[in-house]
Amino acid sequence: MKRNAAQHDHRKCVHTALSTAEAVCKARGEKLTPVRKRVLELVWASHRPVGAYALLDSLRADGRSAAPPTVYRALEFLLAQGLVHRVESLNAYLGCAHPAADHAAQFLICRQCGTAAELEETDIASAIDRHAKRAGFTVERRTVEAMGLCAACQTA
Amino acid sequence: MKRNAAQHDHRKCVHTALSTAEAVCKARGEKLTPVRKRVLELVWASHRPVGAYALLDSLRADGRSAAPPTVYRALEFLLAQGLVHRVESLNAYLGCAHPAADHAAQFLICRQCGTAAELEETDIASAIDRHAKRAGFTVERRTVEAMGLCAACQTA
DNA sequence: TCTTGATTGAAATAGTATAACATCCACATC
DNA sequence: GATGTGGATGTTATACTATTTCAATCAAGA
Ligand SMILES: [Zn+2]
Ligand SMILES: [Zn+2]
Ligand SMILES: [Zn+2]
Ligand SMILES: [Zn+2]
């Protein structure tokens, strides 16, 4: 039920995400250029992961000149800054809920409504790392994505 | 160091995988046709996840007539039977190490040598499920992939 | 001003996956 | 053995995702 369209002011989500991004970039001396900012805003248009070509269509709808590299470059920057995440199982992108700090993220993706919620549970990450270590494996990056039904879609 | 090319008889891996597949399909009344069997064998050609188009090339190298649907259909069948896994972060496919029983699998993927080891740790899956449940989310499928360095590549 | 490096524009191409329809084959039934 | 049926495969076309390459532009800093 969290983040149901009827139950939260999504403008606030977008506004918070954009201000945080400004702050983060400024603090790091990175440039949040108009294209990058606009792509971030488009990613935040919903709580559903968005495909790169959907973003491209939106950029073009803005009247802006845009080709695939336009959006992939913006995404590359936003990913590097931790402002968006890539959802591997969907080939899609999602705004990060807590971009300030480096963190291991996990995603709960609803197959019904398409929303994705972000978790940041260190014990999931450490369970993976522990078993990896037993195998002599050093973990550098983790992809954890759960598919299923969100609370809202279950009751419905 | 496990499964280093020099340190195990890979023919045995392949043979075991194919016999198990035969048995599993027979028990279920499913048909492991020549294409399907050959694709499974090709997937098992190494312990590295293989892309669909690499499999396609191999099928063609056999002299067989093959197009993308040929390999994707075979993979669809093998995935449904639990004989192969899909590695989401690589868009690639890997033979399942324990295809008989249904299981939650996790992968340790070496960025250096490309090998992927399969884990089947229930506590990783249950940690995910537990946090999901707290969010009211019902998990149906999990994708857990760790990128890093395998034991062999670390010492080297 | 000049230089330099980062960013963006633009065109082409590579890589991954599915849709749609025809044909074939194994098997059950008559 | 002939016929009908459904699954499996063949074939072509297309959709979707991502990168390469080179040119043009822009934004500081010397
Ligand atoms: Zn919102
Ligand atoms: Zn839902
Ligand atoms: Zn082996
Ligand atoms: Zn390795």
XYZ file of C-alpha atoms (C1' of nucleotides) and ligand atoms in Angstrom:
376
model
C 0.000 0.000 0.000
C 2.987 2.243 0.392
C 3.456 4.596 -2.530
C 0.109 3.828 -4.063
C -0.649 6.655 -6.465
C -3.679 7.666 -4.416
C -1.777 7.700 -1.179
C 1.168 9.965 -1.543
C 2.126 13.279 -3.008
C 4.411 12.198 -5.746
C 5.496 15.738 -6.555
C 7.255 15.657 -3.258
C 9.118 12.479 -4.264
C 10.283 14.131 -7.455
C 11.191 17.398 -5.775
C 13.169 15.665 -3.056
C 14.990 13.510 -5.574
C 15.972 16.481 -7.700
C 17.125 18.658 -4.802
C 19.124 15.821 -3.316
C 20.703 15.201 -6.700
C 21.660 18.870 -7.002
C 23.207 18.794 -3.562
C 25.054 15.544 -4.127
C 26.507 16.674 -7.434
C 27.505 20.055 -6.097
C 29.251 18.452 -3.146
C 31.190 16.207 -5.511
C 31.993 18.837 -8.100
C 29.961 16.950 -10.694
C 27.723 18.676 -13.199
C 24.023 17.911 -13.186
C 23.458 19.289 -16.677
C 19.982 19.941 -18.094
C 19.820 16.619 -19.971
C 20.953 14.681 -16.923
C 18.539 16.483 -14.676
C 15.682 15.951 -17.100
C 16.431 12.231 -17.415
C 16.511 11.939 -13.646
C 13.165 13.714 -13.472
C 11.736 11.335 -16.071
C 13.030 8.309 -14.198
C 11.241 9.683 -11.173
C 8.001 10.143 -13.093
C 6.777 7.005 -11.339
C 7.950 4.335 -8.955
C 8.161 1.901 -11.838
C 11.459 1.082 -13.519
C 11.629 2.809 -16.921
C 13.311 1.567 -20.072
C 15.959 3.639 -21.818
C 13.889 3.988 -24.965
C 10.864 5.184 -23.045
C 13.111 7.891 -21.622
C 14.294 8.644 -25.123
C 10.721 9.064 -26.336
C 10.015 11.443 -23.475
C 13.084 13.527 -24.257
C 11.953 13.778 -27.839
C 8.450 14.702 -26.703
C 10.124 17.619 -24.938
C 11.163 18.827 -28.363
C 14.770 18.109 -27.487
C 17.095 16.551 -30.016
C 17.943 13.117 -28.673
C 19.399 9.800 -29.801
C 20.077 6.607 -27.833
C 23.494 7.786 -26.648
C 21.858 10.883 -25.190
C 19.873 8.859 -22.704
C 22.501 6.173 -22.139
C 25.100 8.806 -21.316
C 22.792 10.505 -18.887
C 21.984 7.157 -17.287
C 25.661 6.295 -17.090
C 26.302 9.499 -15.192
C 23.319 9.051 -12.901
C 24.304 5.444 -12.193
C 27.868 6.487 -11.418
C 26.584 9.077 -8.960
C 24.236 6.540 -7.395
C 21.213 8.620 -8.321
C 19.532 5.819 -10.217
C 19.714 2.049 -10.133
C 19.542 -0.379 -12.994
C 17.071 -3.238 -12.616
C 18.808 -6.073 -14.411
C 15.843 -8.391 -14.734
C 13.876 -5.686 -16.549
C 16.594 -3.800 -18.420
C 15.160 -0.716 -16.822
C 16.102 2.136 -14.531
C 14.750 3.386 -11.239
C 15.425 6.468 -9.129
C 17.418 5.720 -6.013
C 15.589 6.386 -2.799
C 18.739 7.175 -0.766
C 21.382 8.467 -3.117
C 23.576 10.279 -0.635
C 25.392 7.288 0.799
C 26.877 4.289 -0.909
C 24.699 1.275 -0.243
C 23.770 -2.226 -1.273
C 20.274 -2.104 -2.683
C 17.671 -4.777 -3.217
C 14.448 -4.465 -5.167
C 10.939 -5.782 -4.709
C 9.244 -5.678 -8.087
C 5.509 -6.214 -8.433
C 4.596 -8.219 -11.509
C 1.082 -6.806 -11.394
C 1.483 -3.031 -11.083
C 5.142 -2.784 -12.011
C 6.214 -0.739 -9.011
C 9.592 -1.432 -7.504
C 10.451 -0.775 -3.886
C 14.029 -0.412 -2.766
C 15.419 -2.159 0.278
C 18.818 -1.514 1.823
C 19.223 -4.451 4.100
C 22.786 -5.079 5.095
C 22.032 -8.577 6.325
C 21.001 -9.715 2.841
C 24.252 -8.368 1.456
C 26.283 -9.888 4.249
C 24.613 -13.277 3.871
C 25.698 -13.264 0.232
C 29.199 -12.115 1.125
C 29.526 -14.772 3.809
C 28.664 -17.648 1.482
C 30.837 -16.153 -1.232
C 33.757 -15.933 1.147
C 33.347 -19.607 2.024
C 33.840 -20.278 -1.683
C 36.894 -18.036 -1.778
C 34.996 -15.488 -3.814
C 35.319 -11.741 -3.257
C 32.111 -9.854 -3.921
C 32.314 -6.458 -5.550
C 28.734 -5.871 -6.694
C 25.439 -7.537 -5.859
C 22.224 -7.789 -7.845
C 19.233 -8.732 -5.710
C 15.814 -8.512 -7.285
C 12.653 -10.174 -6.012
C 9.639 -10.572 -8.278
C 6.196 -11.040 -6.822
C 3.118 -9.211 -5.655
C 3.119 -5.971 -3.697
C 0.805 -5.443 -0.746
C -1.686 -3.385 -2.738
C -1.952 -5.906 -5.564
C -2.409 -8.801 -3.160
C -5.443 -7.321 -1.466
C -6.896 -6.291 -4.823
C 40.128 -22.723 -7.615
C 37.163 -25.025 -7.899
C 36.308 -25.903 -11.469
C 39.497 -24.491 -12.860
C 39.906 -25.979 -16.317
C 43.040 -27.765 -15.243
C 41.499 -29.223 -12.131
C 38.483 -31.206 -13.086
C 37.280 -33.591 -15.726
C 34.762 -31.463 -17.474
C 33.518 -34.294 -19.640
C 32.098 -35.728 -16.507
C 30.221 -32.474 -15.799
C 28.698 -32.590 -19.261
C 27.874 -36.270 -19.102
C 26.232 -35.966 -15.714
C 24.227 -32.948 -16.827
C 22.949 -34.701 -19.937
C 22.043 -37.932 -18.192
C 20.283 -36.095 -15.415
C 18.385 -34.094 -17.996
C 17.309 -37.256 -19.781
C 16.108 -38.742 -16.523
C 14.301 -35.599 -15.400
C 12.488 -35.193 -18.703
C 11.550 -38.837 -18.896
C 10.139 -38.744 -15.384
C 8.046 -35.727 -16.295
C 6.903 -36.955 -19.677
C 8.735 -34.089 -21.384
C 10.665 -34.486 -24.602
C 14.370 -33.738 -24.625
C 14.538 -33.432 -28.401
C 17.830 -33.323 -30.324
C 17.883 -29.511 -30.540
C 17.120 -29.146 -26.860
C 19.707 -31.696 -25.901
C 22.304 -30.092 -28.118
C 21.621 -26.630 -26.692
C 21.952 -28.030 -23.196
C 25.230 -29.627 -24.167
C 26.458 -26.329 -25.601
C 25.439 -24.461 -22.467
C 27.494 -26.981 -20.556
C 30.500 -26.508 -22.810
C 31.982 -24.419 -20.006
C 31.154 -23.080 -16.573
C 30.726 -19.641 -18.064
C 27.298 -18.232 -18.866
C 26.727 -18.282 -22.636
C 24.772 -15.818 -24.711
C 21.902 -16.977 -26.911
C 23.608 -15.854 -30.088
C 26.780 -17.713 -29.214
C 24.633 -20.827 -28.900
C 23.070 -19.978 -32.233
C 26.476 -19.759 -33.868
C 27.416 -23.135 -32.429
C 24.224 -24.717 -33.727
C 24.987 -23.346 -37.157
C 28.551 -24.604 -36.906
C 27.002 -28.037 -36.433
C 25.589 -27.652 -39.919
C 22.110 -27.451 -38.445
C 19.589 -24.978 -39.780
C 18.960 -22.513 -36.978
C 17.510 -19.078 -36.373
C 17.096 -17.089 -33.137
C 13.767 -18.759 -32.279
C 15.479 -22.132 -32.484
C 17.744 -21.352 -29.583
C 15.277 -19.252 -27.617
C 12.693 -22.028 -27.767
C 15.197 -24.566 -26.595
C 16.266 -22.252 -23.780
C 12.652 -21.631 -22.834
C 12.124 -25.348 -22.485
C 15.334 -25.895 -20.555
C 14.538 -22.984 -18.238
C 11.046 -24.329 -17.619
C 12.503 -27.711 -16.704
C 15.059 -26.075 -14.432
C 17.916 -27.474 -16.503
C 19.478 -24.098 -17.136
C 19.425 -20.739 -15.371
C 19.364 -17.312 -16.889
C 21.933 -14.855 -15.567
C 20.101 -11.548 -15.742
C 23.075 -9.274 -15.326
C 24.786 -10.883 -18.330
C 21.841 -11.788 -20.551
C 23.329 -15.244 -20.618
C 22.556 -18.825 -19.732
C 24.200 -21.364 -17.489
C 23.664 -25.056 -16.874
C 22.010 -25.798 -13.558
C 24.139 -27.771 -11.172
C 21.208 -29.425 -9.372
C 18.290 -29.612 -11.758
C 16.325 -32.393 -10.115
C 14.772 -30.370 -7.311
C 13.230 -26.938 -7.368
C 15.554 -24.496 -5.685
C 16.463 -20.885 -5.167
C 19.790 -20.302 -6.836
C 22.405 -17.607 -6.416
C 25.380 -16.966 -8.659
C 28.961 -15.907 -8.060
C 30.275 -14.481 -11.296
C 33.965 -13.768 -11.786
C 34.602 -10.612 -13.754
C 38.055 -11.852 -14.661
C 37.604 -15.382 -15.973
C 33.848 -15.290 -16.517
C 33.037 -18.449 -14.606
C 29.860 -18.561 -12.591
C 29.373 -20.760 -9.564
C 25.933 -21.650 -8.345
C 24.943 -21.443 -4.706
C 21.720 -22.756 -3.243
C 21.648 -21.129 0.136
C 18.226 -21.080 1.675
C 19.197 -18.450 4.217
C 19.875 -15.893 1.485
C 16.458 -16.578 0.005
C 14.780 -16.482 3.389
C 16.480 -13.219 4.341
C 15.009 -11.682 1.200
C 11.600 -13.186 1.880
C 11.624 -11.980 5.459
C 12.303 -8.353 4.550
C 9.808 -8.570 1.718
C 7.157 -9.870 4.057
C 7.765 -6.942 6.392
C 6.882 -4.724 3.425
C 3.776 -6.794 2.690
C 5.399 -8.138 -0.445
C 5.037 -11.773 -1.544
C 8.111 -13.098 -3.303
C 7.655 -15.461 -6.210
C 11.063 -15.383 -7.876
C 14.478 -14.168 -6.781
C 17.452 -12.985 -8.772
C 20.674 -13.005 -6.772
C 23.916 -12.427 -8.636
C 27.220 -11.425 -7.122
C 29.987 -10.002 -9.302
C 33.567 -10.138 -8.165
C 36.714 -12.216 -8.257
C 36.831 -15.979 -7.918
C 39.458 -17.674 -5.771
C 41.654 -18.601 -8.722
C 41.675 -15.109 -10.173
C 42.471 -13.536 -6.817
C 45.634 -15.538 -6.282
C 46.703 -14.974 -9.881
C 42.407 35.001 -26.053
C 43.768 30.412 -26.213
C 43.779 25.832 -24.844
C 42.022 21.887 -22.977
C 38.806 18.510 -21.459
C 34.122 17.418 -20.814
C 29.686 17.284 -22.844
C 26.518 16.782 -26.493
C 24.939 15.867 -31.444
C 24.433 12.639 -34.997
C 24.743 8.381 -37.773
C 25.704 3.822 -37.924
C 25.922 -0.590 -36.031
C 25.961 -4.343 -32.570
C 23.552 -7.376 -29.456
C 19.302 -9.500 -27.402
C 14.581 -11.205 -27.962
C 9.894 -11.990 -29.877
C 5.933 -12.175 -33.366
C 3.713 -14.468 -36.932
C 2.858 -18.015 -39.943
C 4.104 -22.213 -42.467
C 5.640 -26.918 -42.205
C 6.783 -31.121 -40.223
C 6.562 -35.036 -37.193
C 5.078 -38.263 -33.568
C 1.363 -40.426 -31.987
C -3.369 -41.678 -31.210
C -7.538 -43.083 -33.467
C -10.180 -45.008 -36.862
C -2.640 -48.121 -43.464
C -5.161 -43.575 -43.643
C -6.470 -39.669 -41.017
C -6.553 -36.249 -37.570
C -4.336 -33.760 -33.772
C -1.058 -31.063 -31.189
C 3.545 -30.188 -30.282
C 7.909 -29.018 -32.266
C 10.574 -26.852 -35.726
C 11.624 -23.824 -39.892
C 11.621 -19.223 -41.728
C 11.178 -14.379 -42.183
C 10.567 -10.251 -40.289
C 10.668 -7.110 -36.643
C 11.092 -5.171 -31.894
C 13.870 -3.885 -28.208
C 18.342 -2.739 -25.853
C 22.986 -0.837 -26.102
C 27.519 0.732 -27.987
C 30.913 2.681 -31.389
C 32.611 6.488 -33.790
C 33.494 11.009 -35.096
C 32.121 15.792 -35.288
C 30.527 19.933 -33.001
C 29.946 22.613 -28.881
C 30.694 24.397 -24.415
C 32.847 25.679 -20.103
C 36.379 26.876 -17.368
C 41.375 27.835 -16.440
C 45.991 29.459 -18.089
Zn 6.302 9.026 -5.254
Zn 1.585 -4.196 -7.279
Zn 32.876 -28.803 -15.289
Zn 37.883 -15.995 -12.058
